[in-house]
Amino acid sequence: MNQEQPVISVTRVSRAFGSKTVLKDISLQVNRAETFGLLGPSGSGKTTLVKLLTGIDEVSSGEVQVMGVRMPKLTMLQQIGYMAQSDALYTELSAKENLEFFAALYGLRGGNRTRRIGDVMELVNLQEHLRKRVDQYSGGMKRRLSLAIALLHEPPLLILDEPTVGIDPLLRQSIWKELRSLNNQGTTIVLTTHVMDEAEKCDRLGMIRDGKLLAADTPAGLMQATGSATIEEAFVTYGGGRK
Amino acid sequence: MRIRAITLRILRQFIHDKRTMALMFIAPLLVLSLMSLVFNSNAYKPNIGVSGAAAVFSPALEAQDAAVTSFTTTEQGEAALRDSSIDAFVTVEGNAPSVILEGSNPAATRAAMQVLREAVLQLQPAASVTGLIQPSVSYMYGAEDMTTIDRFGPIMIGVFVFFFVFLIAGVSFLRERTTGTLERLLSTPLKRWEIVLGYVGGFGIFTVVQALLISWFSVHMLGIMMAGSFGYVLLITLLLAITALTLGTLLSAFAGNELQMIQFIPLVIVPQIFLSGLFPLDTLPLWLQRTGLATPIYYGAQALMDIMIRGKGWSSIALDAYVLVGFSLLFMVLNVLALRKHRRM
């Protein structure tokens, strides 16, 4: 099928904080232009894994490679668009000032910067709130602005930590459509979620619980292998909850 | 490019945050004005009571600008002393005058004693005074009309700049950590030292304005003595501000929230003020004097006094300036290392 090398390759990764092991022996691969979902309850280690992928954190053992480069590597950060779980925004600044700041950090300048700011704000449907201060934004709007910032520099790899929390269903649908079209343009997307119906929309899914990767396959594949009708059932089965 | 982006962002945050701007710009002026009023006010005029034969002192005391109250009996005078309506009570018992002082306020006591001494001197002229040779007095630094605020002014300029920059830079860096924006910054190709320099840039520009305003206000509005160059005052306050900034951001790594940042004030700021030269250091134990040498405000205050009171130039303040630069560089390096806790590369 896919002859290319995987965009992300995680090999036998563990991460411990002191004596507490948060991730245990995780191996997975993410291919180019697919949407890979990490599904798991809160506290399962999703965010820790995401931080390893972005190079903010380092593995205790094992290896993470992004586009064939061993992480963490500073220069690779230019290739990654990251949206954190918390809306890391400067609330006393306007949306435009936030965007301009992050655009400058990624080296966007001049007309290109202005064009990209317009593009991403249209994508998340915030163009008429561009000059508003972020502390006047609602929770959902802040989430969308965070997403817009992650998309600014057109990264080939997008890593989104709980991207659709607090976003209304209609807009969520339009954001998924956009993620799809990014896939079509060759962008690889890794996202975390704890919403089952959202997980179904991913090309492939990794189920995480207690720091262990239970399974990784297409949603259909996971359901088929466990003989379940829904992703939720499949998750319960993999989690050892078989009746 | 990236450093400039951080600098610009910090300036924009300031411009949007009117209250913090007011705190940085107006509060120091307010406190300096208050200090100047308190320390510049006219000398205290003691209120002295006399009774019986002591009434002969009255004209001489009044000539010394003291308020004199006459009492008919000793008991009345002592009662007035007891309820603190007079500072001293003079009676004559036998041949010698006797004085009871109210005594609860050292400043008032000193003023009363001064007045009494002068009055006695006036009443017994002739022999004792004529024999004295009057020395001619001139001033190496300062002037005859130099007041306490002229001495405190330069130190307080340094203290204010340090205090406000330390607190605001520390809190804003702390917030960067608690709101998750620091992690967001570290997920971009930004290098750790670029963050530190960006902060120095943003707060540096801001403190130049602050230092300009405080120094201008002190010299031109409050009339604090200014014998030296305004440019040197700016240079020293700027260096002091950068030291405060880098120390503030460094210590914010050890604070979990804003309140814990405030808790550094009595630990880091107040001892520095006491060791800055505001009070004479020569009488302190040697180890405490040595401790003063390890505090940035000490060097800033020494340099500012050299410039503003003694009118000295670069050769005298160079060492202080270099030490402040050294402190800043040290704290910057430590900041870059402290950020390793959040991202190793």
XYZ file of N, CA, C and O in Angstrom, chain A residues 70-146:
308
model
N 15.108 11.876 14.402
C 14.889 11.500 15.792
C 14.548 12.738 16.625
O 15.256 13.735 16.596
N 13.434 12.653 17.352
C 13.006 13.775 18.199
C 13.611 13.605 19.598
O 13.885 12.491 20.009
N 13.765 14.692 20.358
C 13.430 16.064 19.991
C 14.516 16.732 19.140
O 15.701 16.506 19.357
N 14.050 17.547 18.191
C 14.979 18.254 17.318
C 14.354 19.617 17.009
O 13.242 19.677 16.481
N 15.095 20.674 17.352
C 14.545 22.021 17.257
C 14.065 22.367 15.849
O 12.988 22.929 15.664
N 14.839 22.004 14.849
C 14.487 22.419 13.493
C 13.207 21.746 13.004
O 12.530 22.262 12.117
N 12.867 20.595 13.612
C 11.650 19.901 13.187
C 10.389 20.636 13.636
O 9.307 20.418 13.094
N 10.545 21.515 14.634
C 9.356 22.197 15.152
C 8.711 23.089 14.103
O 7.522 23.373 14.149
N 9.503 23.537 13.142
C 8.958 24.345 12.042
C 7.989 23.524 11.186
O 7.111 24.057 10.531
N 8.152 22.191 11.220
C 7.332 21.302 10.387
C 6.025 20.906 11.071
O 5.185 20.249 10.470
N 5.913 21.265 12.363
C 4.777 20.785 13.144
C 3.884 21.950 13.543
O 4.365 23.000 13.962
N 2.581 21.758 13.359
C 1.624 22.708 13.910
C 1.018 22.078 15.139
O 0.501 20.972 15.078
N 1.110 22.769 16.293
C 0.689 22.147 17.541
C -0.417 22.963 18.179
O -0.336 24.181 18.261
N -1.453 22.280 18.574
C -2.516 22.938 19.322
C -2.613 22.237 20.669
O -2.907 21.047 20.734
N -2.310 22.991 21.733
C -2.269 22.387 23.061
C -3.671 22.232 23.619
O -4.631 22.789 23.109
N -3.737 21.458 24.697
C -5.027 21.207 25.318
C -5.595 22.485 25.942
O -6.787 22.732 25.870
N -4.716 23.278 26.551
C -5.185 24.565 27.070
C -5.019 25.608 25.973
O -4.088 25.530 25.174
N -5.952 26.552 25.921
C -5.838 27.594 24.904
C -4.714 28.515 25.294
O -4.888 29.392 26.123
N -3.554 28.300 24.737
C -2.409 29.114 25.096
C -2.450 30.412 24.290
O -1.787 30.546 23.274
N -3.273 31.344 24.780
C -3.432 32.608 24.073
C -3.122 33.754 25.017
O -3.272 33.621 26.227
N -2.703 34.886 24.455
C -2.497 36.077 25.264
C -3.804 36.837 25.298
O -4.171 37.516 24.345
N -4.547 36.668 26.407
C -5.932 37.144 26.421
C -6.038 38.666 26.382
O -7.063 39.189 25.994
N -4.982 39.383 26.804
C -5.099 40.837 26.791
C -4.811 41.411 25.404
O -4.980 42.604 25.175
N -4.412 40.542 24.475
C -4.166 40.997 23.105
C -5.359 40.628 22.222
O -6.160 39.762 22.555
N -5.456 41.292 21.069
C -6.506 40.939 20.128
C -6.107 39.664 19.387
O -4.959 39.245 19.418
N -7.104 39.048 18.730
C -6.826 37.841 17.952
C -5.744 38.124 16.917
O -4.812 37.333 16.727
N -5.849 39.282 16.283
C -4.898 39.643 15.245
C -3.485 39.718 15.816
O -2.525 39.203 15.222
N -3.366 40.323 17.007
C -2.037 40.459 17.604
C -1.470 39.092 17.994
O -0.268 38.855 17.865
N -2.337 38.202 18.476
C -1.900 36.838 18.764
C -1.387 36.147 17.504
O -0.324 35.536 17.501
N -2.164 36.267 16.445
C -1.778 35.625 15.181
C -0.480 36.211 14.647
O 0.407 35.479 14.195
N -0.363 37.533 14.713
C 0.855 38.179 14.212
C 2.081 37.714 14.988
O 3.150 37.482 14.413
N 1.891 37.561 16.314
C 3.002 37.134 17.152
C 3.481 35.741 16.755
O 4.672 35.520 16.489
N 2.535 34.794 16.694
C 2.947 33.424 16.364
C 3.435 33.324 14.919
O 4.363 32.564 14.626
N 2.833 34.104 14.024
C 3.308 34.116 12.638
C 4.772 34.533 12.589
O 5.583 33.942 11.870
N 5.116 35.539 13.394
C 6.500 36.009 13.412
C 7.433 34.934 13.961
O 8.551 34.763 13.473
N 6.968 34.182 14.958
C 7.807 33.121 15.520
C 8.102 32.043 14.484
O 9.159 31.426 14.494
N 7.123 31.820 13.580
C 7.335 30.811 12.536
C 7.969 31.416 11.286
O 8.080 30.745 10.262
N 8.335 32.681 11.381
C 9.065 33.289 10.283
C 8.213 33.780 9.128
O 8.741 34.058 8.046
N 6.911 33.893 9.333
C 6.065 34.447 8.274
C 6.160 35.963 8.317
O 6.124 36.563 9.372
N 6.245 36.581 7.151
C 6.334 38.039 7.168
C 5.603 38.660 5.989
O 5.245 37.967 5.041
N 5.397 39.953 6.120
C 4.860 40.754 5.027
C 3.502 40.286 4.537
O 2.625 39.933 5.311
N 3.356 40.292 3.205
C 2.074 39.955 2.592
C 1.659 38.518 2.861
O 0.485 38.225 3.057
N 2.636 37.651 2.907
C 2.366 36.244 3.186
C 1.705 36.086 4.543
O 0.753 35.327 4.701
N 2.212 36.847 5.523
C 1.662 36.780 6.867
C 0.205 37.246 6.852
O -0.676 36.565 7.387
N -0.050 38.377 6.240
C -1.413 38.923 6.189
C -2.354 37.942 5.510
O -3.475 37.711 5.963
N -1.879 37.346 4.418
C -2.720 36.413 3.673
C -3.044 35.177 4.515
O -4.203 34.759 4.613
N -2.030 34.632 5.181
C -2.250 33.438 5.992
C -3.192 33.713 7.168
O -4.033 32.889 7.512
N -3.043 34.898 7.772
C -3.918 35.247 8.905
C -5.367 35.292 8.427
O -6.272 34.743 9.055
N -5.580 35.914 7.239
C -6.932 35.960 6.676
C -7.450 34.553 6.401
O -8.588 34.215 6.742
N -6.603 33.708 5.811
C -6.995 32.336 5.447
C -7.438 31.523 6.665
O -8.510 30.931 6.672
N -6.584 31.514 7.687
C -6.888 30.625 8.814
C -8.088 31.136 9.610
O -8.873 30.348 10.137
N -8.251 32.447 9.667
C -9.392 32.979 10.409
C -10.699 32.668 9.671
O -11.735 32.461 10.289
N -10.618 32.640 8.346
C -11.801 32.273 7.579
C -12.115 30.794 7.821
O -13.270 30.403 7.987
N -11.072 30.010 7.867
C -11.229 28.573 8.059
C -11.980 28.252 9.345
O -12.839 27.376 9.382
N -11.652 28.969 10.413
C -12.307 28.691 11.694
C -13.485 29.637 11.918
O -14.050 29.689 13.005
N -13.830 30.366 10.863
C -15.023 31.207 10.884
C -14.971 32.293 11.962
O -15.931 32.512 12.686
N -13.823 32.948 12.071
C -13.691 34.020 13.068
C -13.328 35.347 12.422
O -12.947 36.283 13.119
N -13.449 35.416 11.061
C -12.889 36.597 10.399
C -13.449 37.918 10.901
O -12.731 38.905 10.985
N -14.727 37.916 11.360
C -15.260 39.217 11.812
C -14.862 39.549 13.257
O -15.179 40.607 13.755
N -14.159 38.602 13.920
C -13.724 38.869 15.289
C -12.214 39.080 15.360
O -11.627 38.998 16.436
N -11.628 39.359 14.215
C -10.164 39.451 14.133
C -9.594 40.497 15.090
O -8.567 40.292 15.711
N -10.288 41.634 15.214
C -9.724 42.733 16.014
C -10.209 42.744 17.455
O -9.864 43.619 18.231
N -11.009 41.737 17.787
C -11.537 41.675 19.151
C -10.457 41.158 20.093
O -9.641 40.322 19.714
N -10.484 41.649 21.329
C -9.561 41.125 22.331
C -9.963 39.712 22.719
O -11.143 39.408 22.836
N -8.973 38.873 22.955
C -9.262 37.460 23.198
C -10.018 37.260 24.508
O -10.785 36.306 24.645
N -9.858 38.166 25.479
C -10.609 37.966 26.728
C -12.107 38.199 26.540
O -12.898 37.958 27.450
N -12.500 38.694 25.356
C -13.936 38.802 25.073
C -14.447 37.605 24.276
O -15.611 37.553 23.911
N -13.555 36.675 23.974
C -13.942 35.486 23.216
C -14.628 34.472 24.130
O -14.317 34.374 25.308
N -15.523 33.668 23.555
C -16.094 32.544 24.299
C -15.108 31.379 24.262
O -14.123 31.415 23.523
N -15.390 30.345 25.073
C -14.500 29.188 25.117
C -14.297 28.557 23.749
O -13.172 28.255 23.349
N -15.388 28.378 23.014
C -15.305 27.772 21.690
C -14.506 28.614 20.714
O -13.738 28.090 19.903
N -14.690 29.941 20.829
C -13.944 30.830 19.927
C -12.448 30.745 20.200
O -11.626 30.755 19.282
N -12.086 30.660 21.482
C -10.663 30.547 21.828
C -10.076 29.259 21.254
O -8.961 29.250 20.739
N -10.870 28.180 21.326
C -10.425 26.894 20.797
C -10.154 27.016 19.304
O -9.163 26.505 18.792
N -11.077 27.694 18.620
C -10.915 27.859 17.164
C -9.713 28.743 16.833
O -8.990 28.491 15.866
N -9.495 29.772 17.664
C -8.333 30.635 17.430
C -7.036 29.830 17.629
O -6.081 29.981 16.851
N -7.021 28.968 18.647
C -5.839 28.124 18.858
C -5.570 27.252 17.635
O -4.430 27.085 17.208
